[in-house]
Amino acid sequence: MTAGQLRFVLGDQLSPTLSALRDADKDRDVVLMVEAGAEATYVRHHKKKIAFVLAAMRAFAHELRDAGFRVDYVQLDDPDNTQDLGGELARAVARWRPAAVSVTLAGEYRLVAEQRSWGEKLTCPVQLLEDDRFICAIPEFNAWAADRRQLRMEFFYRAMRRKTGLLMDGDEPVGGRWNFDSENRKPARPGLAWPDPPRFAPGPETQEVLDLVGERYANHFGDLLPFWLPVTRRDAEAAAEDFIANRLALFGDYQDAMIAGEAFLAHSLLSSALNVGLLDPLTLCRQAEAAYCSGAVSLNAAEGFIRQIIGWREFIRGVYWRHMPGYLRSNSLAATRALPQFYWTGETDMTCLAEAIGQTRREAYAHHIQRLMVTGNFALLAGIDPAELHEWYLSVYIDAFEWVEAPNTIGMSQYADGGIVASKPYASSGAYIKRMSNYCQTCRYDPSERTGPDACPFNALYWRFLDRHRARFAANPRMSRMVAALNAMAPDLRQALLARAEEFLNRIDHHGTDKMPC
């Protein structure tokens, strides 16, 4: 068999507008798609994440065939599958003898490095194409960043607003302000109803994937069932429409809230579909803008959602490619503690962590404040090795691909990059969690206590963190006031706090949990 070009599509490139598919000759070209076991195990991904990507890939193959493409699809359980992207590409080249291979550059540095080696190993040239599904190309980001001493998302976001015209009135922002984040920090009101997100019953092919993943990856983290995620473009678009119609209005005010037993609140749950290519970011933003213009949602709701996509998502991608490959080794605070075992088991008496980790096990999902101010904040205060935490986040969350996950974890959450992403570490005591959630109401620890066995561990850990890094943060305008408070603290109280923190950390170091033995 022969083909004009072999067009290789990766598992997070499920977009009909993909550069590798552009200008394809449907009569002569062949699209190659590969389920590679190595991609499921380079970190031990959540079972639900593996199933989502494989099911979405198979659905996209059907979409391409319906559009007239010839698709060569290698399934995970094909007996001759090498379980390696490069190995399967070599086999496909031998099968089809194409004049060339066209592939869009991968989203992760390790895969781009592999892609650049393919041309040396194959009998035909390999054309590597830019991934232009993003709003800001990497050269454009680098040009924006070139002369800046500090990279701050807020200023990048303003440039993206002007570029896209979203929520703009000429050259000025609608409403006279660029950012309404100060209005988006309300704790959830008691009795407020949270509309359920739509749930999509698995079709026969998705069920085949679930059976395969359940058998092959039974020892991976997380629950596989129930599985109700959108894996087709039609279902992903329906999920987006449902969010805009039913939850966006609540999203703005309550995007930082946390409630025990409520995994989703008013969040969109669209990031996984967005990150594999089932949704287009600019289209999604224009839908949110239209909801504001029609009066269906407030400006702070639409702006907050749009900022997450054209601001934060694009900014984080730019940081990743600007600072790789060394970025993954960043550890500016010299944090070396091993990740506690309860990050995998959820067995902790800290209700906030048990809630966030428990829903992560069940759903492969936690919203951004649970990630930043609960699991991330604890790791920051405890001095967890950022590389270990990075691998955990990459493993457990369904929307975690390295280009978006690593800067959020290493930079935003752990301040391990020394301030490239964030101007201050996102460190807080138990007071923040009490203010933004109802977790503390049922916790064995008391956030109003600072010392003693019943005191919230976040309190002592917070002051220990400041004590360890006081020289670094004394000159930071956003941290200096708290360092001054530490310096002014009575010596006996400071020693009691440090002793409480060390006792707690020694317990989790030796037992993997803070739970007291029976």
Short mmCIF file of C-alpha atoms in Angstrom, two decimals:
data_model
loop_
_atom_site.label_atom_id
_atom_site.label_comp_id
_atom_site.label_asym_id
_atom_site.label_seq_id
_atom_site.Cartn_x
_atom_site.Cartn_y
_atom_site.Cartn_z
CA MET A 1 0.00 0.00 0.00
CA THR A 2 1.14 3.53 -0.68
CA ALA A 3 0.01 6.93 0.56
CA GLY A 4 0.75 10.48 -0.48
CA GLN A 5 1.46 11.74 3.04
CA LEU A 6 1.10 10.06 6.40
CA ARG A 7 -0.51 12.57 8.74
CA PHE A 8 0.20 11.63 12.35
CA VAL A 9 -2.33 12.91 14.94
CA LEU A 10 -1.54 12.63 18.66
CA GLY A 11 -4.01 12.00 21.46
CA ASP A 12 -4.36 15.65 22.53
CA GLN A 13 -4.65 16.94 18.96
CA LEU A 14 -8.26 15.97 18.28
CA SER A 15 -9.14 19.03 16.21
CA PRO A 16 -10.27 18.98 12.56
CA THR A 17 -8.41 22.30 12.09
CA LEU A 18 -5.09 20.74 13.19
CA SER A 19 -2.14 21.92 11.09
CA ALA A 20 -1.18 18.30 10.29
CA LEU A 21 -4.60 17.79 8.66
CA ARG A 22 -4.72 21.06 6.78
CA ASP A 23 -4.67 20.72 2.98
CA ALA A 24 -4.78 16.93 3.23
CA ASP A 25 -5.56 15.03 0.06
CA LYS A 26 -8.31 12.71 1.23
CA ASP A 27 -7.84 10.45 -1.80
CA ARG A 28 -4.12 9.90 -1.28
CA ASP A 29 -3.17 10.76 2.31
CA VAL A 30 -3.61 8.56 5.39
CA VAL A 31 -4.18 9.75 8.96
CA LEU A 32 -2.29 7.75 11.57
CA MET A 33 -3.53 7.59 15.17
CA VAL A 34 -1.85 5.46 17.83
CA GLU A 35 -2.83 4.35 21.31
CA ALA A 36 0.60 3.96 22.95
CA GLY A 37 0.93 2.26 26.30
CA ALA A 38 4.05 4.29 27.05
CA GLU A 39 1.93 7.46 27.13
CA ALA A 40 -0.31 5.96 29.82
CA THR A 41 2.58 4.93 32.04
CA TYR A 42 5.42 7.49 31.82
CA VAL A 43 3.61 8.68 34.91
CA ARG A 44 0.90 6.46 36.36
CA HIS A 45 -2.08 8.39 35.05
CA HIS A 46 -5.50 8.23 36.71
CA LYS A 47 -7.58 5.44 35.18
CA LYS A 48 -10.33 7.89 34.24
CA LYS A 49 -7.83 10.11 32.44
CA ILE A 50 -6.50 7.22 30.35
CA ALA A 51 -10.04 6.16 29.45
CA PHE A 52 -11.04 9.70 28.54
CA VAL A 53 -8.13 10.21 26.13
CA LEU A 54 -8.53 6.79 24.47
CA ALA A 55 -12.30 7.15 24.09
CA ALA A 56 -11.92 10.66 22.67
CA MET A 57 -9.27 9.43 20.23
CA ARG A 58 -11.52 6.66 18.95
CA ALA A 59 -14.42 9.08 18.58
CA PHE A 60 -12.21 11.48 16.63
CA ALA A 61 -11.12 8.68 14.30
CA HIS A 62 -14.81 8.13 13.47
CA GLU A 63 -15.24 11.87 12.94
CA LEU A 64 -12.35 11.88 10.46
CA ARG A 65 -13.66 8.84 8.60
CA ASP A 66 -17.10 10.45 8.36
CA ALA A 67 -15.36 13.50 6.85
CA GLY A 68 -13.78 11.34 4.15
CA PHE A 69 -10.30 10.67 5.58
CA ARG A 70 -8.56 7.31 5.47
CA VAL A 71 -7.54 6.53 9.06
CA ASP A 72 -4.97 3.97 10.16
CA TYR A 73 -5.81 3.48 13.83
CA VAL A 74 -3.64 1.37 16.14
CA GLN A 75 -5.47 0.28 19.28
CA LEU A 76 -3.81 -0.34 22.62
CA ASP A 77 -4.57 -4.05 22.54
CA ASP A 78 -3.51 -4.68 18.93
CA PRO A 79 -1.14 -7.67 19.22
CA ASP A 80 1.68 -6.01 17.25
CA ASN A 81 1.46 -2.63 18.99
CA THR A 82 4.93 -1.55 20.10
CA GLN A 83 3.25 0.72 22.70
CA ASP A 84 5.56 3.52 21.54
CA LEU A 85 4.67 6.45 19.27
CA GLY A 86 7.94 6.36 17.34
CA GLY A 87 7.81 2.61 16.95
CA GLU A 88 4.27 2.71 15.58
CA LEU A 89 5.16 5.55 13.21
CA ALA A 90 8.02 3.45 11.82
CA ARG A 91 5.66 0.50 11.31
CA ALA A 92 3.11 2.74 9.59
CA VAL A 93 5.77 4.17 7.26
CA ALA A 94 6.69 0.61 6.31
CA ARG A 95 3.01 -0.21 5.69
CA TRP A 96 2.12 2.84 3.62
CA ARG A 97 5.46 3.94 2.08
CA PRO A 98 4.42 7.62 2.15
CA ALA A 99 6.28 10.42 0.39
CA ALA A 100 6.44 12.29 3.73
CA VAL A 101 5.11 12.39 7.27
CA SER A 102 3.33 15.49 8.55
CA VAL A 103 2.83 15.93 12.29
CA THR A 104 1.88 18.87 14.49
CA LEU A 105 4.39 19.62 17.23
CA ALA A 106 3.43 17.97 20.51
CA GLY A 107 2.41 19.92 23.59
CA GLU A 108 5.10 18.44 25.82
CA TYR A 109 8.84 19.03 25.59
CA ARG A 110 9.77 15.34 25.90
CA LEU A 111 7.59 14.46 22.89
CA VAL A 112 8.84 17.34 20.76
CA ALA A 113 12.39 16.09 21.40
CA GLU A 114 11.27 12.66 20.22
CA GLN A 115 9.50 14.09 17.18
CA ARG A 116 12.68 15.91 16.12
CA SER A 117 14.50 12.57 16.01
CA TRP A 118 11.98 10.79 13.79
CA GLY A 119 13.32 12.18 10.52
CA GLU A 120 16.72 10.58 11.19
CA LYS A 121 15.15 7.15 11.70
CA LEU A 122 12.64 6.94 8.86
CA THR A 123 12.92 6.43 5.12
CA CYS A 124 10.93 9.58 4.31
CA PRO A 125 11.08 13.19 5.46
CA VAL A 126 9.15 14.33 8.54
CA GLN A 127 7.49 17.74 8.42
CA LEU A 128 6.97 19.25 11.91
CA LEU A 129 4.20 21.85 11.93
CA GLU A 130 3.34 24.48 14.52
CA ASP A 131 0.32 23.95 16.73
CA ASP A 132 -1.72 27.02 15.84
CA ARG A 133 -4.83 26.12 17.82
CA PHE A 134 -3.73 28.56 20.53
CA ILE A 135 -4.41 32.29 20.55
CA CYS A 136 -0.80 33.28 21.16
CA ALA A 137 1.97 31.60 19.16
CA ILE A 138 5.16 30.89 21.08
CA PRO A 139 7.26 33.36 19.01
CA GLU A 140 4.62 36.02 19.76
CA PHE A 141 4.81 35.24 23.48
CA ASN A 142 8.60 35.39 23.44
CA ALA A 143 8.50 38.75 21.69
CA TRP A 144 6.09 40.07 24.35
CA ALA A 145 8.30 38.69 27.13
CA ALA A 146 11.69 39.68 25.68
CA ASP A 147 12.23 43.07 27.34
CA ARG A 148 10.34 42.47 30.57
CA ARG A 149 12.12 42.03 33.89
CA GLN A 150 9.09 40.17 35.23
CA LEU A 151 6.41 38.20 33.42
CA ARG A 152 2.98 38.97 34.81
CA MET A 153 -0.15 37.39 33.48
CA GLU A 154 -2.24 40.53 33.98
CA PHE A 155 -0.32 42.51 31.36
CA PHE A 156 -0.20 39.58 28.94
CA TYR A 157 -3.96 39.18 29.40
CA ARG A 158 -4.56 42.79 28.43
CA ALA A 159 -2.59 42.23 25.23
CA MET A 160 -4.73 39.17 24.46
CA ARG A 161 -7.93 41.13 25.11
CA ARG A 162 -6.82 43.75 22.62
CA LYS A 163 -5.77 41.08 20.12
CA THR A 164 -9.06 39.18 20.26
CA GLY A 165 -11.38 42.13 20.91
CA LEU A 166 -13.10 40.17 23.66
CA LEU A 167 -15.00 42.42 26.08
CA MET A 168 -13.46 45.51 24.50
CA ASP A 169 -14.95 48.92 23.82
CA GLY A 170 -12.53 50.24 21.24
CA ASP A 171 -9.13 50.12 22.92
CA GLU A 172 -10.59 50.11 26.44
CA PRO A 173 -12.07 47.24 28.46
CA VAL A 174 -15.84 46.99 28.76
CA GLY A 175 -16.85 48.24 32.19
CA GLY A 176 -13.72 50.38 32.55
CA ARG A 177 -11.69 47.63 34.25
CA TRP A 178 -9.58 44.80 32.90
CA ASN A 179 -10.01 42.47 35.83
CA PHE A 180 -12.95 41.77 38.15
CA ASP A 181 -11.19 39.14 40.24
CA SER A 182 -11.86 41.04 43.46
CA GLU A 183 -15.58 40.32 42.93
CA ASN A 184 -14.98 36.60 42.34
CA ARG A 185 -13.98 35.51 45.85
CA LYS A 186 -17.27 34.97 47.64
CA PRO A 187 -17.67 31.96 49.91
CA ALA A 188 -20.67 29.87 48.96
CA ARG A 189 -23.96 30.86 50.57
CA PRO A 190 -25.76 28.15 52.56
CA GLY A 191 -28.61 26.65 50.60
CA LEU A 192 -27.43 27.88 47.21
CA ALA A 193 -28.39 25.34 44.52
CA TRP A 194 -25.63 24.14 42.20
CA PRO A 195 -26.89 22.96 38.80
CA ASP A 196 -25.53 19.50 38.00
CA PRO A 197 -23.25 19.28 34.97
CA PRO A 198 -24.55 17.16 32.10
CA ARG A 199 -23.59 13.50 32.17
CA PHE A 200 -23.03 11.50 28.99
CA ALA A 201 -23.69 7.76 29.04
CA PRO A 202 -20.80 5.75 27.54
CA GLY A 203 -21.55 4.32 24.10
CA PRO A 204 -20.48 0.81 23.07
CA GLU A 205 -17.01 1.91 21.95
CA THR A 206 -16.37 3.90 25.12
CA GLN A 207 -17.50 0.88 27.11
CA GLU A 208 -14.88 -1.20 25.28
CA VAL A 209 -12.27 1.35 26.35
CA LEU A 210 -13.48 1.23 29.95
CA ASP A 211 -13.20 -2.55 29.98
CA LEU A 212 -9.70 -2.37 28.51
CA VAL A 213 -8.48 0.29 30.95
CA GLY A 214 -10.07 -1.47 33.91
CA GLU A 215 -8.19 -4.64 33.08
CA ARG A 216 -4.86 -3.23 31.95
CA TYR A 217 -4.45 -0.38 34.46
CA ALA A 218 -6.25 -1.81 37.48
CA ASN A 219 -3.42 -0.79 39.80
CA HIS A 220 -3.36 2.86 38.69
CA PHE A 221 -4.69 5.61 40.93
CA GLY A 222 -8.36 6.55 40.99
CA ASP A 223 -11.84 5.29 40.25
CA LEU A 224 -12.72 4.41 36.67
CA LEU A 225 -16.47 4.34 37.21
CA PRO A 226 -18.83 6.04 36.97
CA PHE A 227 -17.65 7.48 33.66
CA TRP A 228 -19.82 10.24 32.22
CA LEU A 229 -17.43 12.59 30.44
CA PRO A 230 -18.02 13.96 26.93
CA VAL A 231 -15.68 12.18 24.51
CA THR A 232 -17.17 13.33 21.20
CA ARG A 233 -17.08 16.84 19.77
CA ARG A 234 -20.87 16.98 19.79
CA ASP A 235 -21.07 16.09 23.47
CA ALA A 236 -18.24 18.47 24.39
CA GLU A 237 -20.03 21.31 22.62
CA ALA A 238 -23.26 20.36 24.40
CA ALA A 239 -21.39 20.48 27.73
CA ALA A 240 -20.08 23.95 26.87
CA GLU A 241 -23.56 25.18 25.97
CA ASP A 242 -24.91 23.79 29.24
CA PHE A 243 -22.24 25.60 31.26
CA ILE A 244 -22.89 28.93 29.54
CA ALA A 245 -26.65 28.56 30.03
CA ASN A 246 -26.79 27.13 33.55
CA ARG A 247 -23.59 27.72 35.55
CA LEU A 248 -21.60 30.64 34.14
CA ALA A 249 -23.85 33.13 35.96
CA LEU A 250 -22.78 31.61 39.30
CA PHE A 251 -19.18 30.92 38.28
CA GLY A 252 -17.90 34.46 38.67
CA ASP A 253 -18.95 35.11 42.26
CA TYR A 254 -18.20 31.65 43.60
CA GLN A 255 -15.27 30.34 41.57
CA ASP A 256 -13.05 30.27 44.69
CA ALA A 257 -15.60 28.65 47.01
CA MET A 258 -15.24 25.12 48.41
CA ILE A 259 -18.02 22.97 49.91
CA ALA A 260 -17.75 19.49 51.39
CA GLY A 261 -19.50 16.95 49.19
CA GLU A 262 -19.80 19.36 46.24
CA ALA A 263 -17.12 18.52 43.69
CA PHE A 264 -18.18 20.78 40.84
CA LEU A 265 -20.17 23.81 42.11
CA ALA A 266 -20.47 26.22 39.14
CA HIS A 267 -17.22 25.26 37.39
CA SER A 268 -17.24 24.51 33.69
CA LEU A 269 -15.50 21.08 33.70
CA LEU A 270 -14.43 21.90 30.13
CA SER A 271 -10.65 22.00 30.54
CA SER A 272 -10.12 18.34 29.63
CA ALA A 273 -12.13 18.67 26.40
CA LEU A 274 -10.33 21.94 25.66
CA ASN A 275 -6.88 20.46 26.26
CA VAL A 276 -7.39 17.48 23.92
CA GLY A 277 -8.86 19.62 21.15
CA LEU A 278 -12.59 18.86 21.32
CA LEU A 279 -13.34 22.55 22.01
CA ASP A 280 -11.88 25.70 20.50
CA PRO A 281 -10.72 28.28 23.09
CA LEU A 282 -11.69 31.39 21.17
CA THR A 283 -15.14 30.01 20.32
CA LEU A 284 -15.71 29.23 23.98
CA CYS A 285 -14.73 32.75 25.00
CA ARG A 286 -17.01 34.30 22.41
CA GLN A 287 -19.90 32.25 23.79
CA ALA A 288 -19.21 33.64 27.26
CA GLU A 289 -18.98 37.17 25.83
CA ALA A 290 -22.30 36.70 24.04
CA ALA A 291 -23.92 35.59 27.31
CA TYR A 292 -22.77 38.84 28.91
CA CYS A 293 -23.88 40.97 25.97
CA SER A 294 -27.34 39.38 26.08
CA GLY A 295 -27.69 40.12 29.78
CA ALA A 296 -27.67 36.46 30.78
CA VAL A 297 -24.58 36.75 32.99
CA SER A 298 -22.74 39.50 34.81
CA LEU A 299 -19.55 41.09 33.55
CA ASN A 300 -17.46 39.63 36.38
CA ALA A 301 -18.65 36.11 35.48
CA ALA A 302 -17.85 36.43 31.77
CA GLU A 303 -14.57 38.25 32.37
CA GLY A 304 -13.39 35.74 34.98
CA PHE A 305 -14.02 32.82 32.67
CA ILE A 306 -12.45 34.48 29.63
CA ARG A 307 -9.40 35.46 31.68
CA GLN A 308 -8.77 31.83 32.61
CA ILE A 309 -8.61 30.89 28.92
CA ILE A 310 -7.02 33.74 26.95
CA GLY A 311 -5.08 35.01 29.95
CA TRP A 312 -3.93 32.27 32.26
CA ARG A 313 -4.00 29.26 29.91
CA GLU A 314 -2.10 31.04 27.16
CA PHE A 315 0.33 32.70 29.59
CA ILE A 316 1.17 29.39 31.27
CA ARG A 317 1.86 27.76 27.91
CA GLY A 318 4.21 30.59 26.98
CA VAL A 319 6.11 30.27 30.27
CA TYR A 320 6.47 26.51 29.77
CA TRP A 321 8.06 26.74 26.33
CA ARG A 322 10.18 29.76 27.25
CA HIS A 323 11.80 28.02 30.23
CA MET A 324 11.98 24.33 29.28
CA PRO A 325 13.69 21.95 29.74
CA GLY A 326 15.26 23.25 32.93
CA TYR A 327 11.94 24.43 34.35
CA LEU A 328 11.02 20.98 35.68
CA ARG A 329 14.09 21.01 37.91
CA SER A 330 13.22 24.36 39.52
CA ASN A 331 13.39 24.30 43.31
CA SER A 332 14.12 27.83 44.49
CA LEU A 333 12.92 27.13 48.05
CA ALA A 334 15.07 23.96 48.36
CA ALA A 335 12.06 21.81 49.27
CA THR A 336 13.00 18.14 49.67
CA ARG A 337 10.33 16.40 51.76
CA ALA A 338 8.79 13.31 50.16
CA LEU A 339 5.16 13.50 49.08
CA PRO A 340 3.06 12.13 51.97
CA GLN A 341 1.29 8.86 51.32
CA PHE A 342 -2.08 10.43 52.08
CA TYR A 343 -1.90 12.30 48.75
CA TRP A 344 -2.62 8.89 47.22
CA THR A 345 -4.91 7.41 49.87
CA GLY A 346 -6.78 10.47 51.13
CA GLU A 347 -6.34 9.13 54.67
CA THR A 348 -5.94 12.31 56.69
CA ASP A 349 -7.88 14.00 59.46
CA MET A 350 -7.55 17.34 57.66
CA THR A 351 -11.01 17.60 56.13
CA CYS A 352 -9.95 20.02 53.39
CA LEU A 353 -7.26 17.65 52.12
CA ALA A 354 -9.45 14.57 52.52
CA GLU A 355 -12.20 16.27 50.49
CA ALA A 356 -9.90 17.47 47.71
CA ILE A 357 -7.99 14.19 47.42
CA GLY A 358 -11.15 12.08 47.77
CA GLN A 359 -12.88 13.79 44.87
CA THR A 360 -9.63 13.62 42.88
CA ARG A 361 -9.67 9.84 43.34
CA ARG A 362 -13.32 9.65 42.27
CA GLU A 363 -13.45 12.18 39.45
CA ALA A 364 -9.83 12.94 38.39
CA TYR A 365 -10.89 16.51 39.08
CA ALA A 366 -10.55 19.27 41.67
CA HIS A 367 -11.10 22.92 40.91
CA HIS A 368 -8.32 25.50 40.87
CA ILE A 369 -8.65 26.69 44.47
CA GLN A 370 -8.66 23.15 45.82
CA ARG A 371 -5.46 22.54 43.85
CA LEU A 372 -3.79 25.86 44.73
CA MET A 373 -4.92 26.58 48.29
CA VAL A 374 -5.45 23.07 49.70
CA THR A 375 -3.21 20.38 48.20
CA GLY A 376 -0.76 22.93 46.80
CA ASN A 377 -0.70 25.16 49.87
CA PHE A 378 -0.06 22.20 52.16
CA ALA A 379 2.81 20.98 49.97
CA LEU A 380 4.32 24.49 49.88
CA LEU A 381 4.15 24.92 53.65
CA ALA A 382 5.42 21.41 54.35
CA GLY A 383 8.35 21.75 51.93
CA ILE A 384 7.36 18.93 49.59
CA ASP A 385 9.77 18.31 46.71
CA PRO A 386 8.18 20.22 43.78
CA ALA A 387 9.23 17.51 41.31
CA GLU A 388 7.27 14.91 43.28
CA LEU A 389 4.25 17.18 43.54
CA HIS A 390 4.46 17.95 39.81
CA GLU A 391 4.38 14.24 39.00
CA TRP A 392 1.39 13.78 41.31
CA TYR A 393 -0.63 16.55 39.66
CA LEU A 394 0.33 15.28 36.21
CA SER A 395 -0.81 11.79 37.18
CA VAL A 396 -4.10 12.43 38.92
CA TYR A 397 -5.93 15.17 37.01
CA ILE A 398 -7.81 14.53 33.80
CA ASP A 399 -6.89 17.91 32.31
CA ALA A 400 -3.20 17.71 33.26
CA PHE A 401 -0.83 17.88 30.31
CA GLU A 402 2.68 18.98 31.14
CA TRP A 403 2.62 22.31 29.28
CA VAL A 404 -0.29 23.52 31.43
CA GLU A 405 0.29 21.54 34.62
CA ALA A 406 4.01 22.12 35.25
CA PRO A 407 4.00 25.96 35.42
CA ASN A 408 0.82 25.89 37.50
CA THR A 409 2.41 23.48 39.98
CA ILE A 410 6.08 24.47 39.99
CA GLY A 411 5.49 28.20 39.51
CA MET A 412 2.05 29.26 40.72
CA SER A 413 1.56 26.71 43.48
CA GLN A 414 5.06 26.01 44.81
CA TYR A 415 6.98 29.20 43.93
CA ALA A 416 9.78 26.82 42.96
CA ASP A 417 10.62 28.91 39.89
CA GLY A 418 11.58 31.84 42.13
CA GLY A 419 8.86 34.16 40.90
CA ILE A 420 8.65 33.61 37.13
CA VAL A 421 4.92 32.90 37.29
CA ALA A 422 3.80 34.49 40.56
CA SER A 423 4.94 37.58 42.44
CA LYS A 424 4.52 35.84 45.82
CA PRO A 425 4.04 32.32 47.15
CA TYR A 426 0.40 31.36 47.60
CA ALA A 427 0.85 30.45 51.25
CA SER A 428 -1.90 30.74 53.83
CA SER A 429 -2.90 29.53 57.26
CA GLY A 430 -6.12 27.71 58.06
CA ALA A 431 -7.98 31.05 58.14
CA TYR A 432 -8.22 31.17 54.35
CA ILE A 433 -9.70 27.68 54.14
CA LYS A 434 -12.19 28.52 56.89
CA ARG A 435 -13.23 31.70 55.06
CA MET A 436 -13.69 30.08 51.65
CA SER A 437 -15.17 26.71 52.63
CA ASN A 438 -17.23 24.79 55.16
CA TYR A 439 -14.53 22.15 55.54
CA CYS A 440 -13.49 23.34 59.00
CA GLN A 441 -16.97 22.76 60.45
CA THR A 442 -16.47 18.99 60.52
CA CYS A 443 -12.69 18.84 60.90
CA ARG A 444 -11.01 17.41 64.01
CA TYR A 445 -8.61 20.37 63.83
CA ASP A 446 -9.56 23.88 64.88
CA PRO A 447 -8.42 26.73 62.57
CA SER A 448 -8.77 29.22 65.45
CA GLU A 449 -6.12 27.37 67.47
CA ARG A 450 -2.44 27.89 66.67
CA THR A 451 -0.71 25.45 69.00
CA GLY A 452 -1.61 22.18 70.68
CA PRO A 453 -2.75 18.84 69.25
CA ASP A 454 -6.11 20.13 68.02
CA ALA A 455 -4.74 23.22 66.26
CA CYS A 456 -5.12 23.31 62.48
CA PRO A 457 -1.77 22.13 61.04
CA PHE A 458 -1.89 24.85 58.39
CA ASN A 459 -1.40 27.47 61.11
CA ALA A 460 1.89 26.22 62.54
CA LEU A 461 3.13 25.19 59.09
CA TYR A 462 2.46 28.70 57.78
CA TRP A 463 4.62 30.34 60.43
CA ARG A 464 7.31 27.69 60.01
CA PHE A 465 7.34 28.45 56.27
CA LEU A 466 7.82 32.17 56.94
CA ASP A 467 10.49 31.44 59.54
CA ARG A 468 12.47 29.27 57.11
CA HIS A 469 12.29 31.84 54.30
CA ARG A 470 12.14 35.14 56.17
CA ALA A 471 15.33 36.49 54.58
CA ARG A 472 13.97 35.87 51.08
CA PHE A 473 10.51 37.33 51.68
CA ALA A 474 11.36 40.28 53.94
CA ALA A 475 11.96 42.39 50.82
CA ASN A 476 8.91 41.09 48.93
CA PRO A 477 6.26 43.85 49.03
CA ARG A 478 3.46 41.27 49.19
CA MET A 479 5.07 39.24 51.98
CA SER A 480 6.99 41.75 54.10
CA ARG A 481 4.06 42.55 56.41
CA MET A 482 3.74 38.92 57.47
CA VAL A 483 7.49 38.59 57.94
CA ALA A 484 7.30 41.67 60.17
CA ALA A 485 4.50 39.99 62.15
CA LEU A 486 6.70 36.94 62.61
CA ASN A 487 9.59 39.10 63.79
CA ALA A 488 7.31 40.84 66.28
CA MET A 489 5.85 37.59 67.62
CA ALA A 490 6.54 36.66 71.24
CA PRO A 491 9.47 34.21 71.33
CA ASP A 492 7.54 31.63 73.36
CA LEU A 493 4.68 31.59 70.86
CA ARG A 494 7.04 31.37 67.91
CA GLN A 495 8.84 28.40 69.47
CA ALA A 496 5.54 26.70 70.25
CA LEU A 497 4.39 27.12 66.66
CA LEU A 498 7.65 25.76 65.26
CA ALA A 499 7.54 22.81 67.66
CA ARG A 500 3.94 22.05 66.66
CA ALA A 501 4.90 22.16 62.98
CA GLU A 502 7.90 19.86 63.44
CA GLU A 503 5.90 17.36 65.50
CA PHE A 504 3.23 17.23 62.81
CA LEU A 505 5.73 16.85 59.96
CA ASN A 506 7.62 14.11 61.78
CA ARG A 507 4.37 12.21 62.15
CA ILE A 508 3.53 12.29 58.45
CA ASP A 509 7.16 11.54 57.53
CA HIS A 510 7.09 8.36 59.62
CA HIS A 511 3.49 7.25 59.15
CA GLY A 512 2.44 8.77 55.81
CA THR A 513 -0.57 10.34 57.51
CA ASP A 514 -1.49 12.63 60.39
CA LYS A 515 -4.04 10.12 61.68
CA MET A 516 -3.21 8.94 65.16
CA PRO A 517 -2.76 5.16 65.49
CA CYS A 518 -5.59 3.40 67.27
#
